[in-house]
Short mmCIF file of N, CA and C in Angstrom, two decimals:
data_model
loop_
_atom_site.label_atom_id
_atom_site.label_comp_id
_atom_site.label_asym_id
_atom_site.label_seq_id
_atom_site.Cartn_x
_atom_site.Cartn_y
_atom_site.Cartn_z
N UNK N 10 0.81 -1.19 0.00
CA UNK N 10 0.00 0.00 0.00
C UNK N 10 0.85 1.26 0.00
N UNK N 11 2.06 1.18 0.55
CA UNK N 11 2.89 2.38 0.62
C UNK N 11 3.91 2.46 -0.50
N UNK N 12 3.76 1.61 -1.52
CA UNK N 12 4.67 1.65 -2.66
C UNK N 12 5.96 0.88 -2.47
N UNK N 13 6.06 0.07 -1.43
CA UNK N 13 7.30 -0.65 -1.14
C UNK N 13 7.72 -1.56 -2.30
N UNK N 14 6.77 -2.11 -3.04
CA UNK N 14 7.11 -3.00 -4.15
C UNK N 14 7.88 -2.27 -5.24
N UNK N 15 7.66 -0.97 -5.37
CA UNK N 15 8.31 -0.17 -6.41
C UNK N 15 9.47 0.66 -5.88
N UNK N 16 9.38 1.09 -4.63
CA UNK N 16 10.35 2.05 -4.10
C UNK N 16 11.17 1.51 -2.93
N UNK N 17 10.86 0.32 -2.46
CA UNK N 17 11.54 -0.22 -1.30
C UNK N 17 10.85 0.28 -0.03
N UNK N 18 11.36 -0.14 1.13
CA UNK N 18 10.73 0.26 2.39
C UNK N 18 10.95 1.74 2.69
N UNK N 19 10.04 2.28 3.49
CA UNK N 19 10.22 3.66 3.96
C UNK N 19 11.43 3.72 4.87
N UNK N 20 12.13 4.85 4.92
CA UNK N 20 13.20 5.00 5.91
C UNK N 20 12.63 4.77 7.31
N UNK N 21 13.45 4.27 8.22
CA UNK N 21 12.99 3.90 9.56
C UNK N 21 12.25 5.01 10.29
N UNK N 22 12.63 6.25 10.07
CA UNK N 22 12.02 7.34 10.83
C UNK N 22 10.68 7.79 10.26
N UNK N 23 10.26 7.23 9.11
CA UNK N 23 9.02 7.68 8.46
C UNK N 23 7.92 6.64 8.57
N UNK N 24 6.68 7.15 8.58
CA UNK N 24 5.52 6.28 8.46
C UNK N 24 4.47 6.97 7.60
N UNK N 25 3.67 6.17 6.92
CA UNK N 25 2.59 6.68 6.07
C UNK N 25 1.38 6.95 6.96
N UNK N 26 0.85 8.16 6.87
CA UNK N 26 -0.29 8.57 7.70
C UNK N 26 -1.31 9.29 6.82
N UNK N 27 -2.48 9.51 7.37
CA UNK N 27 -3.49 10.31 6.68
C UNK N 27 -3.59 11.66 7.36
N UNK N 28 -3.74 12.69 6.53
CA UNK N 28 -3.87 14.07 7.01
C UNK N 28 -5.24 14.56 6.57
N UNK N 29 -6.01 15.12 7.50
CA UNK N 29 -7.38 15.54 7.22
C UNK N 29 -7.41 16.97 6.68
N UNK N 30 -8.23 17.17 5.63
CA UNK N 30 -8.44 18.49 5.05
C UNK N 30 -9.81 18.99 5.46
N UNK N 31 -9.86 20.07 6.23
CA UNK N 31 -11.14 20.66 6.60
C UNK N 31 -11.88 21.17 5.37
N UNK N 32 -11.14 21.73 4.42
CA UNK N 32 -11.76 22.29 3.22
C UNK N 32 -12.44 21.20 2.38
N UNK N 33 -11.74 20.10 2.16
CA UNK N 33 -12.28 19.02 1.32
C UNK N 33 -13.08 17.99 2.11
N UNK N 34 -12.99 18.07 3.43
CA UNK N 34 -13.66 17.10 4.31
C UNK N 34 -13.23 15.67 3.98
N UNK N 35 -11.95 15.52 3.76
CA UNK N 35 -11.42 14.20 3.44
C UNK N 35 -9.97 14.06 3.86
N UNK N 36 -9.48 12.84 3.76
CA UNK N 36 -8.10 12.53 4.15
C UNK N 36 -7.20 12.45 2.93
N UNK N 37 -5.94 12.81 3.15
CA UNK N 37 -4.89 12.68 2.14
C UNK N 37 -3.70 11.98 2.77
N UNK N 38 -2.98 11.20 1.96
CA UNK N 38 -1.79 10.51 2.46
C UNK N 38 -0.64 11.51 2.64
N UNK N 39 0.13 11.28 3.68
CA UNK N 39 1.31 12.09 3.96
C UNK N 39 2.35 11.17 4.63
N UNK N 40 3.55 11.68 4.77
CA UNK N 40 4.63 10.93 5.40
C UNK N 40 5.04 11.67 6.66
N UNK N 41 4.97 10.98 7.78
CA UNK N 41 5.33 11.58 9.06
C UNK N 41 6.76 11.18 9.41
N UNK N 42 7.58 12.18 9.68
CA UNK N 42 8.95 11.95 10.13
C UNK N 42 8.91 11.94 11.65
N UNK N 43 9.05 10.77 12.25
CA UNK N 43 8.95 10.66 13.71
C UNK N 43 10.09 11.38 14.42
N UNK N 44 11.23 11.54 13.76
CA UNK N 44 12.36 12.23 14.40
C UNK N 44 12.13 13.73 14.49
N UNK N 45 11.61 14.33 13.42
CA UNK N 45 11.41 15.79 13.41
C UNK N 45 9.99 16.18 13.82
N UNK N 46 9.05 15.23 13.73
CA UNK N 46 7.66 15.53 14.03
C UNK N 46 6.93 16.22 12.89
N UNK N 47 7.58 16.32 11.73
CA UNK N 47 6.98 17.03 10.60
C UNK N 47 6.28 16.06 9.65
N UNK N 48 5.25 16.60 8.97
CA UNK N 48 4.56 15.87 7.91
C UNK N 48 5.02 16.41 6.57
N UNK N 49 5.11 15.53 5.58
CA UNK N 49 5.45 15.97 4.23
C UNK N 49 4.65 15.18 3.22
N UNK N 50 4.37 15.82 2.09
CA UNK N 50 3.63 15.19 1.00
C UNK N 50 4.57 14.33 0.16
N UNK N 51 5.77 14.81 -0.05
CA UNK N 51 6.76 14.13 -0.88
C UNK N 51 7.20 12.81 -0.24
N UNK N 52 7.19 11.74 -1.01
CA UNK N 52 7.65 10.45 -0.53
C UNK N 52 9.15 10.55 -0.27
N UNK N 53 9.60 10.24 0.94
CA UNK N 53 11.03 10.38 1.25
C UNK N 53 11.91 9.47 0.40
N UNK N 54 11.35 8.41 -0.14
CA UNK N 54 12.14 7.51 -1.00
C UNK N 54 12.44 8.13 -2.36
N UNK N 55 11.73 9.21 -2.70
CA UNK N 55 11.98 9.89 -3.97
C UNK N 55 12.85 11.13 -3.80
N UNK N 56 13.27 11.40 -2.58
CA UNK N 56 14.17 12.53 -2.35
C UNK N 56 15.44 12.30 -3.16
N UNK N 57 15.84 13.28 -3.91
CA UNK N 57 17.04 13.15 -4.73
C UNK N 57 16.80 12.53 -6.10
N UNK N 58 15.58 12.04 -6.37
CA UNK N 58 15.26 11.52 -7.70
C UNK N 58 14.68 12.67 -8.50
N UNK N 59 15.38 13.05 -9.54
CA UNK N 59 14.94 14.19 -10.36
C UNK N 59 13.69 13.85 -11.14
N UNK N 60 12.90 14.88 -11.40
CA UNK N 60 11.74 14.71 -12.28
C UNK N 60 12.23 14.46 -13.70
N UNK N 61 11.50 13.67 -14.49
CA UNK N 61 11.89 13.47 -15.89
C UNK N 61 11.91 14.80 -16.64
N UNK N 62 12.62 14.82 -17.75
CA UNK N 62 12.76 16.04 -18.56
C UNK N 62 11.40 16.65 -18.88
N UNK N 63 11.31 17.96 -18.70
CA UNK N 63 10.10 18.71 -19.02
C UNK N 63 9.11 18.83 -17.88
N UNK N 64 9.22 17.97 -16.87
CA UNK N 64 8.25 17.97 -15.77
C UNK N 64 8.63 18.95 -14.68
N UNK N 65 7.61 19.51 -14.03
CA UNK N 65 7.82 20.39 -12.88
C UNK N 65 6.63 20.28 -11.94
N UNK N 66 6.86 20.73 -10.72
CA UNK N 66 5.78 20.82 -9.74
C UNK N 66 5.03 22.13 -9.98
N UNK N 67 3.71 22.06 -9.99
CA UNK N 67 2.89 23.24 -10.23
C UNK N 67 2.35 23.76 -8.89
N UNK N 68 2.44 25.07 -8.72
CA UNK N 68 1.87 25.70 -7.52
C UNK N 68 0.35 25.59 -7.58
N UNK N 69 -0.27 25.30 -6.43
CA UNK N 69 -1.73 25.21 -6.37
C UNK N 69 -2.17 25.35 -4.91
N UNK N 70 -3.45 25.63 -4.67
CA UNK N 70 -3.93 25.90 -3.31
C UNK N 70 -3.84 24.71 -2.35
N UNK N 71 -3.81 23.48 -2.85
CA UNK N 71 -3.80 22.32 -1.96
C UNK N 71 -2.43 21.72 -1.74
N UNK N 72 -1.36 22.52 -1.86
CA UNK N 72 0.01 21.98 -1.78
C UNK N 72 0.34 21.24 -0.50
N UNK N 73 -0.34 21.59 0.59
CA UNK N 73 -0.03 20.88 1.83
C UNK N 73 -0.59 19.46 1.83
N UNK N 74 -1.41 19.13 0.82
CA UNK N 74 -2.02 17.81 0.75
C UNK N 74 -1.54 16.95 -0.42
N UNK N 75 -1.14 17.56 -1.53
CA UNK N 75 -0.64 16.80 -2.67
C UNK N 75 0.20 17.70 -3.56
N UNK N 76 1.01 17.04 -4.40
CA UNK N 76 1.85 17.75 -5.37
C UNK N 76 1.21 17.61 -6.74
N UNK N 77 1.21 18.70 -7.51
CA UNK N 77 0.63 18.72 -8.86
C UNK N 77 1.77 18.75 -9.86
N UNK N 78 1.72 17.88 -10.88
CA UNK N 78 2.80 17.78 -11.86
C UNK N 78 2.31 18.15 -13.25
N UNK N 79 3.08 18.98 -13.95
CA UNK N 79 2.79 19.34 -15.34
C UNK N 79 4.07 19.24 -16.16
N UNK N 80 3.90 19.02 -17.46
CA UNK N 80 5.03 18.95 -18.37
C UNK N 80 4.96 20.16 -19.29
N UNK N 81 5.96 21.03 -19.20
CA UNK N 81 5.97 22.25 -20.00
C UNK N 81 6.25 21.99 -21.48
N UNK N 82 6.87 20.85 -21.80
CA UNK N 82 7.18 20.54 -23.19
C UNK N 82 5.97 19.98 -23.92
N UNK N 83 5.26 19.06 -23.28
CA UNK N 83 4.13 18.38 -23.94
C UNK N 83 2.78 18.95 -23.54
N UNK N 84 2.78 19.84 -22.56
CA UNK N 84 1.55 20.42 -21.99
C UNK N 84 0.71 19.37 -21.25
N UNK N 85 1.32 18.23 -20.97
CA UNK N 85 0.62 17.18 -20.23
C UNK N 85 0.41 17.64 -18.79
N UNK N 86 -0.76 17.35 -18.27
CA UNK N 86 -1.11 17.69 -16.89
C UNK N 86 -1.40 16.38 -16.18
N UNK N 87 -0.46 15.95 -15.34
CA UNK N 87 -0.58 14.67 -14.66
C UNK N 87 -1.38 14.75 -13.37
N UNK N 88 -1.79 15.95 -12.99
CA UNK N 88 -2.46 16.06 -11.70
C UNK N 88 -1.51 15.63 -10.61
N UNK N 89 -1.98 14.79 -9.72
CA UNK N 89 -1.14 14.39 -8.60
C UNK N 89 -0.36 13.10 -8.85
N UNK N 90 -0.42 12.54 -10.08
CA UNK N 90 0.39 11.35 -10.36
C UNK N 90 1.83 11.76 -10.63
N UNK N 91 2.74 11.25 -9.83
CA UNK N 91 4.16 11.60 -9.91
C UNK N 91 4.79 10.93 -11.13
N UNK N 92 5.31 11.71 -12.09
CA UNK N 92 5.89 11.11 -13.30
C UNK N 92 7.13 10.27 -13.02
N UNK N 93 7.72 10.37 -11.85
CA UNK N 93 8.86 9.52 -11.49
C UNK N 93 8.42 8.08 -11.26
N UNK N 94 7.09 7.86 -11.21
CA UNK N 94 6.57 6.52 -10.98
C UNK N 94 6.01 5.86 -12.24
N UNK N 95 6.24 6.48 -13.40
CA UNK N 95 5.74 5.84 -14.62
C UNK N 95 6.66 4.66 -14.98
N UNK N 96 6.17 3.81 -15.88
CA UNK N 96 6.85 2.57 -16.23
C UNK N 96 8.32 2.79 -16.62
N UNK N 97 8.57 3.70 -17.55
CA UNK N 97 9.94 3.92 -18.03
C UNK N 97 10.86 4.43 -16.93
N UNK N 98 10.35 5.32 -16.10
CA UNK N 98 11.18 5.87 -15.01
C UNK N 98 11.52 4.80 -13.98
N UNK N 99 10.55 3.97 -13.62
CA UNK N 99 10.82 2.89 -12.67
C UNK N 99 11.86 1.93 -13.24
N UNK N 100 11.70 1.54 -14.50
CA UNK N 100 12.66 0.63 -15.13
C UNK N 100 14.05 1.24 -15.18
N UNK N 101 14.14 2.56 -15.43
CA UNK N 101 15.45 3.21 -15.52
C UNK N 101 16.17 3.20 -14.18
N UNK N 102 15.43 3.02 -13.10
CA UNK N 102 16.03 2.94 -11.76
C UNK N 102 16.20 1.50 -11.29
N UNK N 103 16.02 0.55 -12.21
CA UNK N 103 16.28 -0.85 -11.89
C UNK N 103 15.13 -1.60 -11.25
N UNK N 104 13.93 -1.03 -11.24
CA UNK N 104 12.77 -1.74 -10.69
C UNK N 104 12.35 -2.82 -11.69
N UNK N 105 12.27 -4.07 -11.23
CA UNK N 105 11.86 -5.16 -12.10
C UNK N 105 10.34 -5.20 -12.16
N UNK N 106 9.80 -5.05 -13.36
CA UNK N 106 8.36 -5.02 -13.56
C UNK N 106 7.96 -6.13 -14.52
N UNK N 107 6.77 -6.66 -14.32
CA UNK N 107 6.26 -7.71 -15.19
C UNK N 107 4.82 -7.38 -15.55
N UNK N 108 4.51 -7.46 -16.83
CA UNK N 108 3.14 -7.22 -17.29
C UNK N 108 2.34 -8.51 -17.19
N UNK N 109 1.07 -8.38 -16.80
CA UNK N 109 0.18 -9.54 -16.75
C UNK N 109 -1.25 -9.07 -16.99
N UNK N 110 -2.09 -10.00 -17.40
CA UNK N 110 -3.49 -9.69 -17.67
C UNK N 110 -4.35 -10.12 -16.49
N UNK N 111 -5.25 -9.25 -16.08
CA UNK N 111 -6.24 -9.59 -15.07
C UNK N 111 -7.50 -10.03 -15.79
N UNK N 112 -8.02 -11.14 -15.40
CA UNK N 112 -9.23 -11.65 -16.05
C UNK N 112 -10.37 -11.68 -15.06
#
């Protein structure tokens, strides 16, 4: 559930938690650093992993709950799906993936 199959385990000091939004009346996933007591939206396992060419984080009102990604070259708007987690990017970092059909 926390992406361990693709990114490995979370660092020991982090845990996946839900953060409540009063505005949206719903929960969003966040990462709690038990050492610092801070919450962050960015997955700590992706710290230091650059965004693919053309991609950037877009400023938006809900930044404390999710990151918005856009590609300035293709005009693609990925919303909150992190382009570092697409098939080609995962493979380029050595993640072994296998395609299969669900029936």
